Amino acid sequence: METLSEAKFKQNYARHLQHLKLKGLQPKTIEAYSRAIRRIGERFDHQIDSLSEPQLTDFFTELLASHSWSSVKLDLYGLKFYYEHVLRKPWVAPGLIKPPKSQRLPDIVTVEEVKRIFPATRVLSYRVFFFTLYSLGLRLGEGLRLQVGDIDAARGRVHIRDAKGNRDRFVPLPQATHQLLRRFWLVHRNPVLLFPNRHGGLKGAASATTHMDPGGVQTTLHKVVEACGLKKRSRHTACAIAMQPT
């Protein structure tokens, strides 16, 4: 039988999700902040509305022992969001967590390296996607969300929507990238998506309503990079020169 604390937790958790969506947060952020509440709810038997500073200290100390600083920060932000918007209570432990500051530069993929990556990518949709990502300097999600209407050939630019910080931006459109995307679109002819999912083959791609699976893209890239003998740790987002793919 469901206890009173479990029932109250479920009710407040639902309100938490509502506030996350109403604040216009990205889906990944919503999932991270909601996961934080689920995790701390399990730790304290769903009684999380009046946690003390010692309880929070113990929880985050245990979490840091098994998770990365990134996970710890997300749980902290998710719980603070819950206290502020659901409980309407002040945060009881200011200054509790101070992650170490670090700044890492992404690996730069050189022109010579991408000349090896593109030909080694056998699947056309992945090959075109990797080239587009590289030549436009995009993040994975930004490239997957590209739509036909985002390509402004007349002005030589691409409209990148819902980028980091929920902001849109424009990036230059190299001629080689434009020509490649035109040829690729003629293959699948989806009226909306530039990179439709591949579940139904070419016929299914023409009417697909979702983009390619990010997991499949990442797995393929890792395999290609490994096959090429390259040792890159970061996502390939650095833009050098948009050359004609071979």
PDB file of C-alpha atoms in Angstrom:
ATOM      1  CA  MET A   1       0.000   0.000   0.000  1.00  0.00           C
ATOM      2  CA  GLU A   2       1.222   3.477  -0.872  1.00  0.00           C
ATOM      3  CA  THR A   3       2.249   5.526   2.148  1.00  0.00           C
ATOM      4  CA  LEU A   4       1.336   9.173   2.704  1.00  0.00           C
ATOM      5  CA  SER A   5       4.928  10.240   2.093  1.00  0.00           C
ATOM      6  CA  GLU A   6       5.013   8.355  -1.235  1.00  0.00           C
ATOM      7  CA  ALA A   7       1.734   9.917  -2.330  1.00  0.00           C
ATOM      8  CA  LYS A   8       2.959  13.400  -1.452  1.00  0.00           C
ATOM      9  CA  PHE A   9       6.248  12.747  -3.219  1.00  0.00           C
ATOM     10  CA  LYS A  10       4.463  11.688  -6.414  1.00  0.00           C
ATOM     11  CA  GLN A  11       2.281  14.781  -6.293  1.00  0.00           C
ATOM     12  CA  ASN A  12       5.231  17.124  -5.826  1.00  0.00           C
ATOM     13  CA  TYR A  13       7.277  15.257  -8.438  1.00  0.00           C
ATOM     14  CA  ALA A  14       4.491  15.859 -10.973  1.00  0.00           C
ATOM     15  CA  ARG A  15       4.509  19.555 -10.072  1.00  0.00           C
ATOM     16  CA  HIS A  16       8.286  19.560 -10.469  1.00  0.00           C
ATOM     17  CA  LEU A  17       7.931  18.283 -14.040  1.00  0.00           C
ATOM     18  CA  GLN A  18       5.298  20.925 -14.763  1.00  0.00           C
ATOM     19  CA  HIS A  19       7.556  23.743 -13.594  1.00  0.00           C
ATOM     20  CA  LEU A  20      10.511  22.379 -15.562  1.00  0.00           C
ATOM     21  CA  LYS A  21       8.459  22.439 -18.749  1.00  0.00           C
ATOM     22  CA  LEU A  22       6.910  25.825 -18.016  1.00  0.00           C
ATOM     23  CA  LYS A  23      10.383  27.326 -17.611  1.00  0.00           C
ATOM     24  CA  GLY A  24      11.239  26.183 -21.146  1.00  0.00           C
ATOM     25  CA  LEU A  25      14.188  24.012 -20.162  1.00  0.00           C
ATOM     26  CA  GLN A  26      15.746  21.647 -22.684  1.00  0.00           C
ATOM     27  CA  PRO A  27      14.593  17.984 -22.608  1.00  0.00           C
ATOM     28  CA  LYS A  28      18.008  16.815 -21.371  1.00  0.00           C
ATOM     29  CA  THR A  29      17.909  19.316 -18.515  1.00  0.00           C
ATOM     30  CA  ILE A  30      14.378  18.279 -17.614  1.00  0.00           C
ATOM     31  CA  GLU A  31      15.433  14.641 -17.472  1.00  0.00           C
ATOM     32  CA  ALA A  32      18.525  15.443 -15.378  1.00  0.00           C
ATOM     33  CA  TYR A  33      16.615  17.585 -12.870  1.00  0.00           C
ATOM     34  CA  SER A  34      13.777  15.064 -12.562  1.00  0.00           C
ATOM     35  CA  ARG A  35      16.282  12.211 -12.152  1.00  0.00           C
ATOM     36  CA  ALA A  36      17.822  14.162  -9.289  1.00  0.00           C
ATOM     37  CA  ILE A  37      14.504  14.220  -7.439  1.00  0.00           C
ATOM     38  CA  ARG A  38      13.916  10.516  -8.053  1.00  0.00           C
ATOM     39  CA  ARG A  39      17.385   9.673  -6.757  1.00  0.00           C
ATOM     40  CA  ILE A  40      17.201  11.738  -3.585  1.00  0.00           C
ATOM     41  CA  GLY A  41      13.631  10.537  -3.038  1.00  0.00           C
ATOM     42  CA  GLU A  42      14.846   6.938  -2.969  1.00  0.00           C
ATOM     43  CA  ARG A  43      17.652   7.879  -0.590  1.00  0.00           C
ATOM     44  CA  PHE A  44      15.331   9.500   1.987  1.00  0.00           C
ATOM     45  CA  ASP A  45      12.232   7.305   1.611  1.00  0.00           C
ATOM     46  CA  HIS A  46      10.428  10.013  -0.377  1.00  0.00           C
ATOM     47  CA  GLN A  47      10.654  12.490   2.502  1.00  0.00           C
ATOM     48  CA  ILE A  48      12.677  15.286   0.924  1.00  0.00           C
ATOM     49  CA  ASP A  49      10.668  18.431   1.661  1.00  0.00           C
ATOM     50  CA  SER A  50      12.474  19.344   4.891  1.00  0.00           C
ATOM     51  CA  LEU A  51      16.009  18.062   4.491  1.00  0.00           C
ATOM     52  CA  SER A  52      18.637  19.463   6.824  1.00  0.00           C
ATOM     53  CA  GLU A  53      22.112  20.601   5.888  1.00  0.00           C
ATOM     54  CA  PRO A  54      23.727  17.501   7.506  1.00  0.00           C
ATOM     55  CA  GLN A  55      21.411  15.237   5.496  1.00  0.00           C
ATOM     56  CA  LEU A  56      22.304  17.045   2.289  1.00  0.00           C
ATOM     57  CA  THR A  57      25.993  16.888   3.172  1.00  0.00           C
ATOM     58  CA  ASP A  58      25.789  13.116   3.641  1.00  0.00           C
ATOM     59  CA  PHE A  59      23.813  12.623   0.431  1.00  0.00           C
ATOM     60  CA  PHE A  60      26.122  14.607  -1.827  1.00  0.00           C
ATOM     61  CA  THR A  61      29.221  13.092  -0.205  1.00  0.00           C
ATOM     62  CA  GLU A  62      27.893   9.622  -1.036  1.00  0.00           C
ATOM     63  CA  LEU A  63      26.926  10.734  -4.538  1.00  0.00           C
ATOM     64  CA  LEU A  64      30.373  12.174  -5.237  1.00  0.00           C
ATOM     65  CA  ALA A  65      31.944   8.851  -4.261  1.00  0.00           C
ATOM     66  CA  SER A  66      30.108   7.052  -7.073  1.00  0.00           C
ATOM     67  CA  HIS A  67      29.342   9.729  -9.674  1.00  0.00           C
ATOM     68  CA  SER A  68      31.121  12.491 -11.573  1.00  0.00           C
ATOM     69  CA  TRP A  69      31.145  16.144 -10.588  1.00  0.00           C
ATOM     70  CA  SER A  70      28.814  16.747 -13.521  1.00  0.00           C
ATOM     71  CA  SER A  71      26.198  14.398 -12.044  1.00  0.00           C
ATOM     72  CA  VAL A  72      26.610  15.941  -8.601  1.00  0.00           C
ATOM     73  CA  LYS A  73      26.056  19.442  -9.979  1.00  0.00           C
ATOM     74  CA  LEU A  74      22.961  18.386 -11.914  1.00  0.00           C
ATOM     75  CA  ASP A  75      21.472  16.761  -8.824  1.00  0.00           C
ATOM     76  CA  LEU A  76      22.209  19.902  -6.831  1.00  0.00           C
ATOM     77  CA  TYR A  77      20.608  22.177  -9.426  1.00  0.00           C
ATOM     78  CA  GLY A  78      17.614  19.856  -9.748  1.00  0.00           C
ATOM     79  CA  LEU A  79      17.019  19.809  -6.008  1.00  0.00           C
ATOM     80  CA  LYS A  80      17.453  23.583  -5.675  1.00  0.00           C
ATOM     81  CA  PHE A  81      14.936  24.021  -8.515  1.00  0.00           C
ATOM     82  CA  TYR A  82      12.525  21.738  -6.636  1.00  0.00           C
ATOM     83  CA  TYR A  83      12.866  23.736  -3.427  1.00  0.00           C
ATOM     84  CA  GLU A  84      12.461  27.067  -5.194  1.00  0.00           C
ATOM     85  CA  HIS A  85       9.563  26.327  -7.546  1.00  0.00           C
ATOM     86  CA  VAL A  86       7.681  23.433  -5.934  1.00  0.00           C
ATOM     87  CA  LEU A  87       8.187  23.917  -2.211  1.00  0.00           C
ATOM     88  CA  ARG A  88       8.710  27.693  -2.358  1.00  0.00           C
ATOM     89  CA  LYS A  89      11.382  27.317   0.312  1.00  0.00           C
ATOM     90  CA  PRO A  90      14.847  28.878   0.571  1.00  0.00           C
ATOM     91  CA  TRP A  91      17.780  26.571  -0.074  1.00  0.00           C
ATOM     92  CA  VAL A  92      19.054  25.335   3.285  1.00  0.00           C
ATOM     93  CA  ALA A  93      22.702  24.716   2.361  1.00  0.00           C
ATOM     94  CA  PRO A  94      24.222  27.565   0.339  1.00  0.00           C
ATOM     95  CA  GLY A  95      27.844  26.987  -0.552  1.00  0.00           C
ATOM     96  CA  LEU A  96      27.556  23.250   0.138  1.00  0.00           C
ATOM     97  CA  ILE A  97      29.191  22.186  -3.125  1.00  0.00           C
ATOM     98  CA  LYS A  98      32.022  23.857  -4.980  1.00  0.00           C
ATOM     99  CA  PRO A  99      33.211  21.720  -7.901  1.00  0.00           C
ATOM    100  CA  PRO A 100      36.824  22.168  -9.027  1.00  0.00           C
ATOM    101  CA  LYS A 101      37.235  24.559 -11.931  1.00  0.00           C
ATOM    102  CA  SER A 102      38.556  23.034 -15.113  1.00  0.00           C
ATOM    103  CA  GLN A 103      38.683  24.152 -18.692  1.00  0.00           C
ATOM    104  CA  ARG A 104      39.289  21.643 -21.421  1.00  0.00           C
ATOM    105  CA  LEU A 105      39.821  22.490 -25.034  1.00  0.00           C
ATOM    106  CA  PRO A 106      38.269  20.133 -27.600  1.00  0.00           C
ATOM    107  CA  ASP A 107      40.492  18.146 -29.886  1.00  0.00           C
ATOM    108  CA  ILE A 108      40.788  19.856 -33.259  1.00  0.00           C
ATOM    109  CA  VAL A 109      40.187  17.556 -36.186  1.00  0.00           C
ATOM    110  CA  THR A 110      42.571  18.542 -38.962  1.00  0.00           C
ATOM    111  CA  VAL A 111      41.773  18.636 -42.661  1.00  0.00           C
ATOM    112  CA  GLU A 112      44.021  15.635 -43.230  1.00  0.00           C
ATOM    113  CA  GLU A 113      42.147  13.665 -40.586  1.00  0.00           C
ATOM    114  CA  VAL A 114      38.711  14.416 -41.969  1.00  0.00           C
ATOM    115  CA  LYS A 115      39.940  13.392 -45.410  1.00  0.00           C
ATOM    116  CA  ARG A 116      40.391   9.967 -43.855  1.00  0.00           C
ATOM    117  CA  ILE A 117      37.166   9.974 -41.853  1.00  0.00           C
ATOM    118  CA  PHE A 118      34.739  10.842 -44.658  1.00  0.00           C
ATOM    119  CA  PRO A 119      35.776   8.144 -47.173  1.00  0.00           C
ATOM    120  CA  ALA A 120      35.905   5.570 -44.368  1.00  0.00           C
ATOM    121  CA  THR A 121      32.242   6.259 -43.517  1.00  0.00           C
ATOM    122  CA  ARG A 122      30.366   3.787 -45.708  1.00  0.00           C
ATOM    123  CA  VAL A 123      26.772   4.836 -44.977  1.00  0.00           C
ATOM    124  CA  LEU A 124      25.804   7.884 -47.044  1.00  0.00           C
ATOM    125  CA  SER A 125      23.606   9.565 -44.421  1.00  0.00           C
ATOM    126  CA  TYR A 126      26.348   9.358 -41.800  1.00  0.00           C
ATOM    127  CA  ARG A 127      29.013  10.544 -44.229  1.00  0.00           C
ATOM    128  CA  VAL A 128      26.959  13.597 -45.210  1.00  0.00           C
ATOM    129  CA  PHE A 129      26.087  14.276 -41.575  1.00  0.00           C
ATOM    130  CA  PHE A 130      29.719  14.153 -40.414  1.00  0.00           C
ATOM    131  CA  PHE A 131      30.767  16.507 -43.201  1.00  0.00           C
ATOM    132  CA  THR A 132      27.934  18.922 -42.363  1.00  0.00           C
ATOM    133  CA  LEU A 133      28.765  18.841 -38.665  1.00  0.00           C
ATOM    134  CA  TYR A 134      32.427  19.521 -39.344  1.00  0.00           C
ATOM    135  CA  SER A 135      32.076  22.168 -42.030  1.00  0.00           C
ATOM    136  CA  LEU A 136      29.482  24.169 -40.086  1.00  0.00           C
ATOM    137  CA  GLY A 137      31.113  23.679 -36.671  1.00  0.00           C
ATOM    138  CA  LEU A 138      27.973  22.242 -35.052  1.00  0.00           C
ATOM    139  CA  ARG A 139      27.241  20.182 -31.990  1.00  0.00           C
ATOM    140  CA  LEU A 140      25.634  16.784 -32.480  1.00  0.00           C
ATOM    141  CA  GLY A 141      22.110  17.866 -31.518  1.00  0.00           C
ATOM    142  CA  GLU A 142      22.314  21.039 -33.604  1.00  0.00           C
ATOM    143  CA  GLY A 143      23.151  19.020 -36.697  1.00  0.00           C
ATOM    144  CA  LEU A 144      20.460  16.407 -36.108  1.00  0.00           C
ATOM    145  CA  ARG A 145      17.775  19.100 -35.716  1.00  0.00           C
ATOM    146  CA  LEU A 146      18.577  20.798 -39.035  1.00  0.00           C
ATOM    147  CA  GLN A 147      15.567  21.253 -41.280  1.00  0.00           C
ATOM    148  CA  VAL A 148      15.222  22.014 -44.955  1.00  0.00           C
ATOM    149  CA  GLY A 149      13.944  25.496 -44.176  1.00  0.00           C
ATOM    150  CA  ASP A 150      17.039  26.283 -42.103  1.00  0.00           C
ATOM    151  CA  ILE A 151      19.226  26.394 -45.211  1.00  0.00           C
ATOM    152  CA  ASP A 152      19.322  29.961 -46.564  1.00  0.00           C
ATOM    153  CA  ALA A 153      21.188  29.523 -49.815  1.00  0.00           C
ATOM    154  CA  ALA A 154      20.441  33.058 -51.004  1.00  0.00           C
ATOM    155  CA  ARG A 155      22.255  34.596 -48.023  1.00  0.00           C
ATOM    156  CA  GLY A 156      24.775  31.780 -47.704  1.00  0.00           C
ATOM    157  CA  ARG A 157      23.902  30.925 -44.118  1.00  0.00           C
ATOM    158  CA  VAL A 158      22.267  28.262 -41.948  1.00  0.00           C
ATOM    159  CA  HIS A 159      19.796  28.950 -39.142  1.00  0.00           C
ATOM    160  CA  ILE A 160      20.806  26.932 -36.070  1.00  0.00           C
ATOM    161  CA  ARG A 161      17.822  26.597 -33.748  1.00  0.00           C
ATOM    162  CA  ASP A 162      17.702  25.833 -30.029  1.00  0.00           C
ATOM    163  CA  ALA A 163      21.468  25.998 -29.640  1.00  0.00           C
ATOM    164  CA  LYS A 164      23.238  26.207 -26.300  1.00  0.00           C
ATOM    165  CA  GLY A 165      21.315  28.397 -23.889  1.00  0.00           C
ATOM    166  CA  ASN A 166      18.109  27.992 -25.957  1.00  0.00           C
ATOM    167  CA  ARG A 167      19.427  30.590 -28.395  1.00  0.00           C
ATOM    168  CA  ASP A 168      19.313  30.606 -32.166  1.00  0.00           C
ATOM    169  CA  ARG A 169      22.250  31.650 -34.294  1.00  0.00           C
ATOM    170  CA  PHE A 170      23.360  31.833 -37.927  1.00  0.00           C
ATOM    171  CA  VAL A 171      26.487  30.186 -39.320  1.00  0.00           C
ATOM    172  CA  PRO A 172      28.039  30.595 -42.794  1.00  0.00           C
ATOM    173  CA  LEU A 173      27.054  28.021 -45.402  1.00  0.00           C
ATOM    174  CA  PRO A 174      30.060  26.842 -47.438  1.00  0.00           C
ATOM    175  CA  GLN A 175      29.250  26.146 -51.069  1.00  0.00           C
ATOM    176  CA  ALA A 176      30.564  22.585 -50.821  1.00  0.00           C
ATOM    177  CA  THR A 177      28.239  21.882 -47.899  1.00  0.00           C
ATOM    178  CA  HIS A 178      25.259  23.384 -49.708  1.00  0.00           C
ATOM    179  CA  GLN A 179      25.886  21.279 -52.814  1.00  0.00           C
ATOM    180  CA  LEU A 180      26.324  18.122 -50.771  1.00  0.00           C
ATOM    181  CA  LEU A 181      23.114  18.729 -48.809  1.00  0.00           C
ATOM    182  CA  ARG A 182      21.177  19.360 -52.040  1.00  0.00           C
ATOM    183  CA  ARG A 183      22.333  16.065 -53.512  1.00  0.00           C
ATOM    184  CA  PHE A 184      21.594  14.238 -50.270  1.00  0.00           C
ATOM    185  CA  TRP A 185      18.108  15.722 -50.027  1.00  0.00           C
ATOM    186  CA  LEU A 186      17.332  14.485 -53.548  1.00  0.00           C
ATOM    187  CA  VAL A 187      18.007  10.977 -52.245  1.00  0.00           C
ATOM    188  CA  HIS A 188      15.425  11.013 -49.426  1.00  0.00           C
ATOM    189  CA  ARG A 189      13.211  14.078 -50.272  1.00  0.00           C
ATOM    190  CA  ASN A 190      11.863  14.526 -46.768  1.00  0.00           C
ATOM    191  CA  PRO A 191       9.907  17.815 -46.858  1.00  0.00           C
ATOM    192  CA  VAL A 192      11.046  18.900 -43.390  1.00  0.00           C
ATOM    193  CA  LEU A 193      14.092  17.065 -42.050  1.00  0.00           C
ATOM    194  CA  LEU A 194      17.576  17.183 -43.530  1.00  0.00           C
ATOM    195  CA  PHE A 195      18.621  14.032 -41.668  1.00  0.00           C
ATOM    196  CA  PRO A 196      15.513  11.851 -41.215  1.00  0.00           C
ATOM    197  CA  ASN A 197      15.777   8.563 -39.361  1.00  0.00           C
ATOM    198  CA  ARG A 198      16.785   5.495 -41.355  1.00  0.00           C
ATOM    199  CA  HIS A 199      14.433   2.930 -39.811  1.00  0.00           C
ATOM    200  CA  GLY A 200      12.261   2.571 -42.903  1.00  0.00           C
ATOM    201  CA  GLY A 201      14.962   2.851 -45.567  1.00  0.00           C
ATOM    202  CA  LEU A 202      14.697   5.467 -48.301  1.00  0.00           C
ATOM    203  CA  LYS A 203      10.949   5.069 -48.598  1.00  0.00           C
ATOM    204  CA  GLY A 204      10.483   5.559 -44.888  1.00  0.00           C
ATOM    205  CA  ALA A 205      12.931   8.472 -44.765  1.00  0.00           C
ATOM    206  CA  ALA A 206      10.748  10.502 -47.103  1.00  0.00           C
ATOM    207  CA  SER A 207       7.902  10.548 -44.579  1.00  0.00           C
ATOM    208  CA  ALA A 208       9.878  10.272 -41.330  1.00  0.00           C
ATOM    209  CA  THR A 209       8.979  12.730 -38.599  1.00  0.00           C
ATOM    210  CA  THR A 210      12.067  12.175 -36.420  1.00  0.00           C
ATOM    211  CA  HIS A 211      15.746  12.713 -37.130  1.00  0.00           C
ATOM    212  CA  MET A 212      18.518  10.130 -37.092  1.00  0.00           C
ATOM    213  CA  ASP A 213      19.245   8.426 -33.797  1.00  0.00           C
ATOM    214  CA  PRO A 214      22.068  10.243 -31.960  1.00  0.00           C
ATOM    215  CA  GLY A 215      23.277   6.984 -30.447  1.00  0.00           C
ATOM    216  CA  GLY A 216      23.718   5.435 -33.891  1.00  0.00           C
ATOM    217  CA  VAL A 217      25.579   8.518 -35.114  1.00  0.00           C
ATOM    218  CA  GLN A 218      27.982   8.470 -32.175  1.00  0.00           C
ATOM    219  CA  THR A 219      28.581   4.736 -32.381  1.00  0.00           C
ATOM    220  CA  THR A 220      29.339   4.973 -36.091  1.00  0.00           C
ATOM    221  CA  LEU A 221      31.711   7.896 -35.614  1.00  0.00           C
ATOM    222  CA  HIS A 222      33.610   6.078 -32.874  1.00  0.00           C
ATOM    223  CA  LYS A 223      33.989   3.015 -35.104  1.00  0.00           C
ATOM    224  CA  VAL A 224      35.166   5.083 -38.070  1.00  0.00           C
ATOM    225  CA  VAL A 225      37.648   7.059 -35.983  1.00  0.00           C
ATOM    226  CA  GLU A 226      39.001   3.845 -34.494  1.00  0.00           C
ATOM    227  CA  ALA A 227      39.269   2.217 -37.928  1.00  0.00           C
ATOM    228  CA  CYS A 228      41.208   5.249 -39.161  1.00  0.00           C
ATOM    229  CA  GLY A 229      43.655   4.927 -36.280  1.00  0.00           C
ATOM    230  CA  LEU A 230      42.769   8.344 -34.820  1.00  0.00           C
ATOM    231  CA  LYS A 231      42.699   9.026 -31.100  1.00  0.00           C
ATOM    232  CA  LYS A 232      40.201  11.797 -30.505  1.00  0.00           C
ATOM    233  CA  ARG A 233      38.492  12.140 -27.125  1.00  0.00           C
ATOM    234  CA  SER A 234      36.090  15.018 -27.812  1.00  0.00           C
ATOM    235  CA  ARG A 235      33.150  15.491 -30.108  1.00  0.00           C
ATOM    236  CA  HIS A 236      34.139  16.641 -33.579  1.00  0.00           C
ATOM    237  CA  THR A 237      32.758  20.162 -33.585  1.00  0.00           C
ATOM    238  CA  ALA A 238      35.726  22.262 -34.646  1.00  0.00           C
ATOM    239  CA  CYS A 239      35.372  23.848 -38.066  1.00  0.00           C
ATOM    240  CA  ALA A 240      38.469  24.188 -40.220  1.00  0.00           C
ATOM    241  CA  ILE A 241      37.945  24.228 -43.992  1.00  0.00           C
ATOM    242  CA  ALA A 242      34.912  22.910 -45.846  1.00  0.00           C
ATOM    243  CA  MET A 243      36.500  20.851 -48.585  1.00  0.00           C
ATOM    244  CA  GLN A 244      34.740  18.790 -51.210  1.00  0.00           C
ATOM    245  CA  PRO A 245      34.273  15.280 -49.724  1.00  0.00           C
ATOM    246  CA  THR A 246      35.789  12.418 -51.651  1.00  0.00           C
TER     247      THR A 246
END
